[in-house]
């Protein structure tokens, strides 16, 4: 689970929303200093969750240098904001601070970015002498105040001031992967990444001021050297601290050390990591002797961090069994494997129920039960529960303050009822792990239970019925036919109704009155300059609507307005920024404005960006070709080809796939070859595809997936299906036997029974798109299209789909409803020719020969054949 998404779920019940909007709506939550009248010559501006104060008539600040961060807690932030204002304004020193309690709470929450932790205010000195003066004077005024440790910085003495060298002005460069990141200038004038890792570091050409050397020595003096424990590896990090596997050097036994940082890692109830660690210690001590939780060994303080030392539990978390056991990952699950898995899952649930009952017998409510917090013993005959920092005496009737999104209880539940709700979710999640959808609509429980029953016929009906009753608050929820206004189609006859329902949801969710985004989508739209792009912004939704025969005039007006004068941090790429917006505007008939937008890209140093299709040179080269700028398209191809290791590194390094790997470069070479006839471009395409195929490995059924290191991926964006789409196009020009074999071996990866998400780039919709384009049998295509209904949700009379992480709905192309619309349009939206919807620069295949077909033999096993 990607923890970044949790804070984007707080401001809206249906969609991912930037958390600072919640702060703006909070009544009475702003600090007094935020509203003070400013002297003449000062400017105030809201920038994200910051409130920035700048003296208009003061000396111009350098573009980079030593900056000061001021830390604060919810209790002392009001006072610290006033002190910073009172100090900086009379002296003409630029500064900014977080203007309200809600925004500060989110910045210091458990899964907030560790690089931002503790940063309540930022002060911009004019140079090293002023840096020392501010530290000395303001440090004296704030002596005794506390706050979370700023992990990126060096602490000044024992107060709430911290320093680091970094950017003042907003500048960007590309990192090693080609992504745009904040930048500082090196001694030769080259922009390099302004690294904000959660550890203090100084650029190699910058000298640490001598008055900070004592502070650095004090920081480096805090180590485990004098403790009887040796840390072997980090298991997990959050804003509240780390969890480490270690060794007790006195006995040689393995232990787990859990760290808690004071004032950081705030939960919904305001408890910091230290308070929760003390709760965990108390709960575990009460459970001693039960063998359902780790035992406590030690509790100590190092620096100002607390550490709880516990038994190391052998085994694996329940969640880790899915990739190797879950039968629906195959295209045609063996009924015997389905039955075996059913017996195993039912037994696991029974063991978890017994462990929870034992905890309840000691009067403890666990309050955070989910599959990552359940450790299965190596013999799979017992389980233990992990992570008791949310646990509480059941008599306290404490509200749940933190939870996994797929197991979060309704707000009214308390004590043991919170655990009973999680156990009900587990009944469904063991078979169809999609219970995060219940956070959007608990009525989805009956729909998921029906899906589980269809796929696992040996699950007792009462087992799932009990889950639906508990999740529904004691009531049986609506059945599927009442839940959805219309099902995704499994044949062309159902396409018009599904298209209209998805279109209705997209248009109902549009917010043309907003400047930051038009259609709600993935959290990425809040970090790419305003949600303009094809992947997550307005351009992609309008593209999908247009490709399926729909126009949204108000949406087009919004894109025209925003793209012609885009936010300054808008990327230039095809899927993430301006080039994609220009391409879509041109498709929609706004040629003059499209060329104006593209001109903004050309006026930038576009040659410096990375090589990817998503946001780099491969995408720009395709757009240049679309606009007839052939010399620039060739230049982009030359730049990509000039990097001999491929998109992001060697054959076993970096990222593979269509959007970020070498297949995107191959697509550029293919489209150029089709216009020029240059056979050398086909050679380049072949070489690029071989790099991505070198990253492909067979799964347990033999289907080829991209090896991403920690997992294997079948998807369109970063997986094997995207590679196969370019292979299809390549094989239309040149027959290469091992390429044809690879394409055939990839096809079963697009026919799995279960995918974790519905999205176009990272889920089932991409499989529908690939199967439709490559010419798979109608039965295979129809099964995947119909299974999109597993994720479908009603929204304002229409049909909508959740985005990545499945915690909120999304309307964007990459992750949400527009992508599902495009995929179904590719399958059923017209005759199988040029009229069908497709991704940009991946039109319907030019010829049908040598397409792989999946056929099912008399034994029921899947085999492949080539026509």
PDB file of N, CA and C in Angstrom, residues 280 292-294 313 317 366 368 372-375 384-389:
ATOM      1  N   UNK A 280       1.540   0.657  23.065  1.00  0.00           N
ATOM      2  CA  UNK A 280       1.872  -0.677  22.594  1.00  0.00           C
ATOM      3  C   UNK A 280       2.574  -1.479  23.681  1.00  0.00           C
ATOM      4  N   UNK A 292       0.049 -14.842  21.380  1.00  0.00           N
ATOM      5  CA  UNK A 292      -0.637 -14.284  20.210  1.00  0.00           C
ATOM      6  C   UNK A 292      -0.045 -12.939  19.809  1.00  0.00           C
ATOM      7  N   UNK A 293       1.057 -12.534  20.474  1.00  0.00           N
ATOM      8  CA  UNK A 293       1.691 -11.252  20.197  1.00  0.00           C
ATOM      9  C   UNK A 293       3.150 -11.351  20.616  1.00  0.00           C
ATOM     10  N   UNK A 294       4.004 -10.486  20.096  1.00  0.00           N
ATOM     11  CA  UNK A 294       5.413 -10.530  20.502  1.00  0.00           C
ATOM     12  C   UNK A 294       5.587 -10.130  21.966  1.00  0.00           C
ATOM     13  N   UNK A 313       9.446 -12.393  15.494  1.00  0.00           N
ATOM     14  CA  UNK A 313       8.523 -13.477  15.184  1.00  0.00           C
ATOM     15  C   UNK A 313       8.878 -14.085  13.830  1.00  0.00           C
ATOM     16  N   UNK A 317       3.842 -12.239   6.928  1.00  0.00           N
ATOM     17  CA  UNK A 317       2.527 -11.638   7.111  1.00  0.00           C
ATOM     18  C   UNK A 317       1.515 -12.315   6.194  1.00  0.00           C
ATOM     19  N   UNK A 366      -7.798  -4.444  19.799  1.00  0.00           N
ATOM     20  CA  UNK A 366      -6.615  -4.322  18.949  1.00  0.00           C
ATOM     21  C   UNK A 366      -6.652  -3.042  18.123  1.00  0.00           C
ATOM     22  N   UNK A 368      -6.523  -2.222  15.011  1.00  0.00           N
ATOM     23  CA  UNK A 368      -5.831  -2.022  13.734  1.00  0.00           C
ATOM     24  C   UNK A 368      -5.555  -3.358  13.066  1.00  0.00           C
ATOM     25  N   UNK A 372      -1.549  -7.076   6.908  1.00  0.00           N
ATOM     26  CA  UNK A 372      -0.133  -6.795   7.132  1.00  0.00           C
ATOM     27  C   UNK A 372       0.225  -6.912   8.618  1.00  0.00           C
ATOM     28  N   UNK A 373      -0.764  -6.933   9.493  1.00  0.00           N
ATOM     29  CA  UNK A 373      -0.534  -7.015  10.928  1.00  0.00           C
ATOM     30  C   UNK A 373      -0.813  -8.412  11.487  1.00  0.00           C
ATOM     31  N   UNK A 374      -0.870  -9.393  10.601  1.00  0.00           N
ATOM     32  CA  UNK A 374      -1.098 -10.776  11.007  1.00  0.00           C
ATOM     33  C   UNK A 374       0.096 -11.595  10.543  1.00  0.00           C
ATOM     34  N   UNK A 375       0.847 -12.168  11.492  1.00  0.00           N
ATOM     35  CA  UNK A 375       2.015 -12.974  11.172  1.00  0.00           C
ATOM     36  C   UNK A 375       1.638 -14.449  11.208  1.00  0.00           C
ATOM     37  N   UNK A 384       0.072 -14.819  14.871  1.00  0.00           N
ATOM     38  CA  UNK A 384       0.232 -13.830  15.929  1.00  0.00           C
ATOM     39  C   UNK A 384      -0.090 -12.455  15.351  1.00  0.00           C
ATOM     40  N   UNK A 385      -0.457 -11.544  16.211  1.00  0.00           N
ATOM     41  CA  UNK A 385      -0.807 -10.191  15.797  1.00  0.00           C
ATOM     42  C   UNK A 385       0.372  -9.260  16.034  1.00  0.00           C
ATOM     43  N   UNK A 386       0.540  -8.309  15.135  1.00  0.00           N
ATOM     44  CA  UNK A 386       1.638  -7.350  15.179  1.00  0.00           C
ATOM     45  C   UNK A 386       1.102  -5.935  15.305  1.00  0.00           C
ATOM     46  N   UNK A 387       1.951  -5.046  15.795  1.00  0.00           N
ATOM     47  CA  UNK A 387       1.691  -3.602  15.765  1.00  0.00           C
ATOM     48  C   UNK A 387       0.499  -3.223  16.642  1.00  0.00           C
ATOM     49  N   UNK A 388       0.745  -3.147  17.941  1.00  0.00           N
ATOM     50  CA  UNK A 388      -0.298  -2.849  18.921  1.00  0.00           C
ATOM     51  C   UNK A 388      -0.311  -1.372  19.324  1.00  0.00           C
ATOM     52  N   UNK A 389       0.211  -0.474  18.494  1.00  0.00           N
ATOM     53  CA  UNK A 389       0.285   0.924  18.904  1.00  0.00           C
ATOM     54  C   UNK A 389      -1.080   1.601  18.932  1.00  0.00           C
TER      55      UNK A 389
END
